[in-house]
Short mmCIF file of N, CA and C in Angstrom, two decimals:
data_model
loop_
_atom_site.label_atom_id
_atom_site.label_comp_id
_atom_site.label_asym_id
_atom_site.label_seq_id
_atom_site.Cartn_x
_atom_site.Cartn_y
_atom_site.Cartn_z
N MET A 1 115.71 137.75 186.10
CA MET A 1 116.01 138.56 187.25
C MET A 1 116.80 139.78 186.79
N LYS A 2 116.36 140.96 187.20
CA LYS A 2 117.04 142.19 186.83
C LYS A 2 118.22 142.43 187.77
N THR A 3 119.28 142.91 187.16
CA THR A 3 120.46 143.21 187.97
C THR A 3 120.38 144.65 188.45
N LYS A 4 121.26 144.97 189.38
CA LYS A 4 121.29 146.32 189.93
C LYS A 4 121.66 147.33 188.86
N THR A 5 122.57 146.94 187.96
CA THR A 5 122.99 147.85 186.89
C THR A 5 121.84 148.18 185.96
N SER A 6 121.05 147.17 185.58
CA SER A 6 119.95 147.44 184.65
C SER A 6 118.91 148.35 185.29
N SER A 7 118.72 148.26 186.59
CA SER A 7 117.77 149.15 187.24
C SER A 7 118.30 150.59 187.26
N HIS A 8 119.61 150.76 187.41
CA HIS A 8 120.20 152.10 187.36
C HIS A 8 120.06 152.68 185.96
N ILE A 9 120.27 151.86 184.95
CA ILE A 9 120.12 152.31 183.57
C ILE A 9 118.67 152.68 183.29
N ALA A 10 117.74 151.86 183.75
CA ALA A 10 116.32 152.15 183.55
C ALA A 10 115.92 153.45 184.24
N LYS A 11 116.45 153.68 185.43
CA LYS A 11 116.16 154.93 186.15
C LYS A 11 116.73 156.13 185.39
N ALA A 12 117.93 155.97 184.85
CA ALA A 12 118.55 157.06 184.09
C ALA A 12 117.75 157.37 182.83
N ILE A 13 117.27 156.34 182.15
CA ILE A 13 116.46 156.54 180.94
C ILE A 13 115.15 157.22 181.31
N ASP A 14 114.51 156.78 182.38
CA ASP A 14 113.25 157.40 182.81
C ASP A 14 113.45 158.87 183.17
N HIS A 15 114.55 159.16 183.87
CA HIS A 15 114.83 160.55 184.25
C HIS A 15 115.10 161.41 183.01
N ALA A 16 115.90 160.88 182.08
CA ALA A 16 116.21 161.64 180.86
C ALA A 16 114.94 161.88 180.04
N TYR A 17 114.09 160.86 179.93
CA TYR A 17 112.86 161.02 179.18
C TYR A 17 111.95 162.07 179.83
N ALA A 18 111.87 162.06 181.15
CA ALA A 18 111.04 163.04 181.86
C ALA A 18 111.54 164.46 181.61
N GLU A 19 112.85 164.64 181.59
CA GLU A 19 113.42 165.97 181.33
C GLU A 19 113.11 166.43 179.91
N VAL A 20 113.27 165.54 178.94
CA VAL A 20 113.00 165.91 177.55
C VAL A 20 111.52 166.23 177.37
N LYS A 21 110.66 165.43 177.97
CA LYS A 21 109.22 165.65 177.85
C LYS A 21 108.84 166.99 178.49
N LYS A 22 109.44 167.31 179.63
CA LYS A 22 109.15 168.56 180.32
C LYS A 22 109.62 169.76 179.49
N ASP A 23 110.80 169.65 178.89
CA ASP A 23 111.37 170.77 178.14
C ASP A 23 110.74 170.96 176.76
N SER A 24 110.43 169.85 176.06
CA SER A 24 110.01 169.99 174.67
C SER A 24 108.65 169.37 174.35
N GLY A 25 108.14 168.53 175.22
CA GLY A 25 106.85 167.88 174.96
C GLY A 25 106.95 166.74 173.96
N MET A 26 108.14 166.24 173.68
CA MET A 26 108.30 165.15 172.71
C MET A 26 107.78 163.84 173.29
N THR A 27 107.19 163.03 172.43
CA THR A 27 106.71 161.70 172.82
C THR A 27 107.83 160.68 172.60
N PRO A 28 107.69 159.48 173.15
CA PRO A 28 108.70 158.45 172.89
C PRO A 28 108.85 158.13 171.40
N MET A 29 107.75 158.15 170.64
CA MET A 29 107.85 157.88 169.21
C MET A 29 108.65 158.98 168.50
N ASP A 30 108.48 160.23 168.93
CA ASP A 30 109.28 161.33 168.36
C ASP A 30 110.76 161.09 168.60
N LEU A 31 111.10 160.69 169.82
CA LEU A 31 112.51 160.42 170.14
C LEU A 31 113.04 159.24 169.35
N PHE A 32 112.22 158.23 169.16
CA PHE A 32 112.63 157.06 168.38
C PHE A 32 112.91 157.47 166.93
N MET A 33 112.06 158.30 166.37
CA MET A 33 112.25 158.75 164.99
C MET A 33 113.48 159.63 164.85
N VAL A 34 113.81 160.39 165.88
CA VAL A 34 115.06 161.16 165.87
C VAL A 34 116.24 160.19 165.81
N GLY A 35 116.16 159.10 166.56
CA GLY A 35 117.22 158.08 166.53
C GLY A 35 117.34 157.44 165.16
N VAL A 36 116.21 157.20 164.49
CA VAL A 36 116.24 156.63 163.14
C VAL A 36 116.93 157.59 162.17
N GLY A 37 116.57 158.87 162.25
CA GLY A 37 117.20 159.86 161.38
C GLY A 37 118.69 160.00 161.66
N TYR A 38 119.06 160.00 162.93
CA TYR A 38 120.46 160.11 163.34
C TYR A 38 121.26 158.93 162.79
N THR A 39 120.70 157.73 162.90
CA THR A 39 121.35 156.54 162.37
C THR A 39 121.46 156.60 160.86
N GLY A 40 120.43 157.13 160.21
CA GLY A 40 120.46 157.28 158.76
C GLY A 40 121.58 158.20 158.30
N VAL A 41 121.82 159.27 159.03
CA VAL A 41 122.93 160.17 158.69
C VAL A 41 124.26 159.42 158.80
N GLY A 42 124.41 158.63 159.84
CA GLY A 42 125.63 157.84 160.00
C GLY A 42 125.82 156.83 158.88
N LEU A 43 124.74 156.16 158.48
CA LEU A 43 124.83 155.21 157.37
C LEU A 43 125.17 155.91 156.07
N ALA A 44 124.62 157.10 155.85
CA ALA A 44 124.96 157.86 154.65
C ALA A 44 126.44 158.23 154.64
N MET A 45 126.98 158.59 155.80
CA MET A 45 128.40 158.93 155.89
C MET A 45 129.27 157.72 155.57
N ILE A 46 128.87 156.57 156.03
CA ILE A 46 129.66 155.36 155.80
C ILE A 46 129.62 154.97 154.33
N ASN A 47 128.48 155.09 153.69
CA ASN A 47 128.30 154.57 152.34
C ASN A 47 128.55 155.58 151.22
N THR A 48 128.91 156.80 151.54
CA THR A 48 129.21 157.80 150.52
C THR A 48 130.68 157.70 150.16
N SER A 49 130.95 157.55 148.86
CA SER A 49 132.33 157.28 148.43
C SER A 49 133.24 158.50 148.53
N TRP A 50 132.73 159.70 148.44
CA TRP A 50 133.59 160.88 148.42
C TRP A 50 133.96 161.40 149.81
N ILE A 51 133.39 160.83 150.87
CA ILE A 51 133.72 161.27 152.23
C ILE A 51 135.05 160.62 152.65
N PRO A 52 135.96 161.39 153.26
CA PRO A 52 137.24 160.82 153.72
C PRO A 52 137.04 159.71 154.76
N GLY A 53 138.02 158.84 154.84
CA GLY A 53 137.95 157.71 155.75
C GLY A 53 137.77 158.09 157.21
N SER A 54 138.35 159.21 157.62
CA SER A 54 138.22 159.62 159.01
C SER A 54 136.77 159.95 159.35
N LEU A 55 136.02 160.49 158.40
CA LEU A 55 134.61 160.77 158.65
C LEU A 55 133.76 159.51 158.59
N LYS A 56 134.25 158.48 157.90
CA LYS A 56 133.53 157.20 157.89
C LYS A 56 133.58 156.56 159.29
N VAL A 57 134.68 156.79 159.99
CA VAL A 57 134.78 156.32 161.37
C VAL A 57 133.75 157.04 162.23
N LEU A 58 133.63 158.34 162.04
CA LEU A 58 132.61 159.11 162.75
C LEU A 58 131.22 158.61 162.40
N GLY A 59 131.00 158.26 161.13
CA GLY A 59 129.72 157.69 160.71
C GLY A 59 129.41 156.40 161.45
N GLY A 60 130.42 155.56 161.64
CA GLY A 60 130.23 154.32 162.40
C GLY A 60 129.85 154.59 163.84
N PHE A 61 130.48 155.61 164.42
CA PHE A 61 130.15 156.00 165.80
C PHE A 61 128.71 156.51 165.87
N ILE A 62 128.31 157.30 164.89
CA ILE A 62 126.94 157.82 164.85
C ILE A 62 125.94 156.69 164.73
N VAL A 63 126.22 155.71 163.88
CA VAL A 63 125.32 154.56 163.74
C VAL A 63 125.21 153.82 165.07
N GLY A 64 126.33 153.59 165.71
CA GLY A 64 126.31 152.87 166.99
C GLY A 64 125.52 153.59 168.07
N THR A 65 125.75 154.89 168.21
CA THR A 65 125.02 155.63 169.25
C THR A 65 123.54 155.77 168.89
N GLY A 66 123.24 155.89 167.59
CA GLY A 66 121.84 155.95 167.17
C GLY A 66 121.10 154.66 167.49
N LEU A 67 121.75 153.53 167.22
CA LEU A 67 121.13 152.24 167.52
C LEU A 67 120.93 152.06 169.03
N LEU A 68 121.93 152.45 169.81
CA LEU A 68 121.80 152.34 171.27
C LEU A 68 120.67 153.21 171.80
N SER A 69 120.54 154.41 171.24
CA SER A 69 119.46 155.28 171.69
C SER A 69 118.10 154.71 171.31
N MET A 70 117.98 154.12 170.13
CA MET A 70 116.71 153.52 169.72
C MET A 70 116.36 152.33 170.63
N ILE A 71 117.36 151.54 170.98
CA ILE A 71 117.12 150.40 171.87
C ILE A 71 116.67 150.89 173.24
N ALA A 72 117.27 151.97 173.72
CA ALA A 72 116.89 152.52 175.02
C ALA A 72 115.47 153.09 175.00
N ILE A 73 115.10 153.70 173.89
CA ILE A 73 113.80 154.36 173.80
C ILE A 73 112.68 153.36 173.53
N VAL A 74 112.98 152.25 172.88
CA VAL A 74 111.91 151.31 172.50
C VAL A 74 111.16 150.77 173.72
N GLY A 75 111.77 150.78 174.86
CA GLY A 75 111.08 150.35 176.08
C GLY A 75 109.96 151.28 176.49
N LYS A 76 109.99 152.52 176.02
CA LYS A 76 108.96 153.51 176.34
C LYS A 76 107.79 153.47 175.36
N LEU A 77 107.94 152.79 174.22
CA LEU A 77 106.88 152.78 173.21
C LEU A 77 105.73 151.88 173.58
#
């Protein structure tokens, strides 16, 4: 059974996808690949030894948001 919150999230994702498609013509797979690249940048920041610790925290945030965006987009594939 879907909750009211999940339906609001699904509506928000559908609306955001429609706006991106209207503005740029990107497909869901294009958006998913952007999420993969975004997450890769975050992983590189975390695993690079010469980057300061404060930027490693930012890398962790980038990985988290990249994963969340990929999870949100995978429903459109």
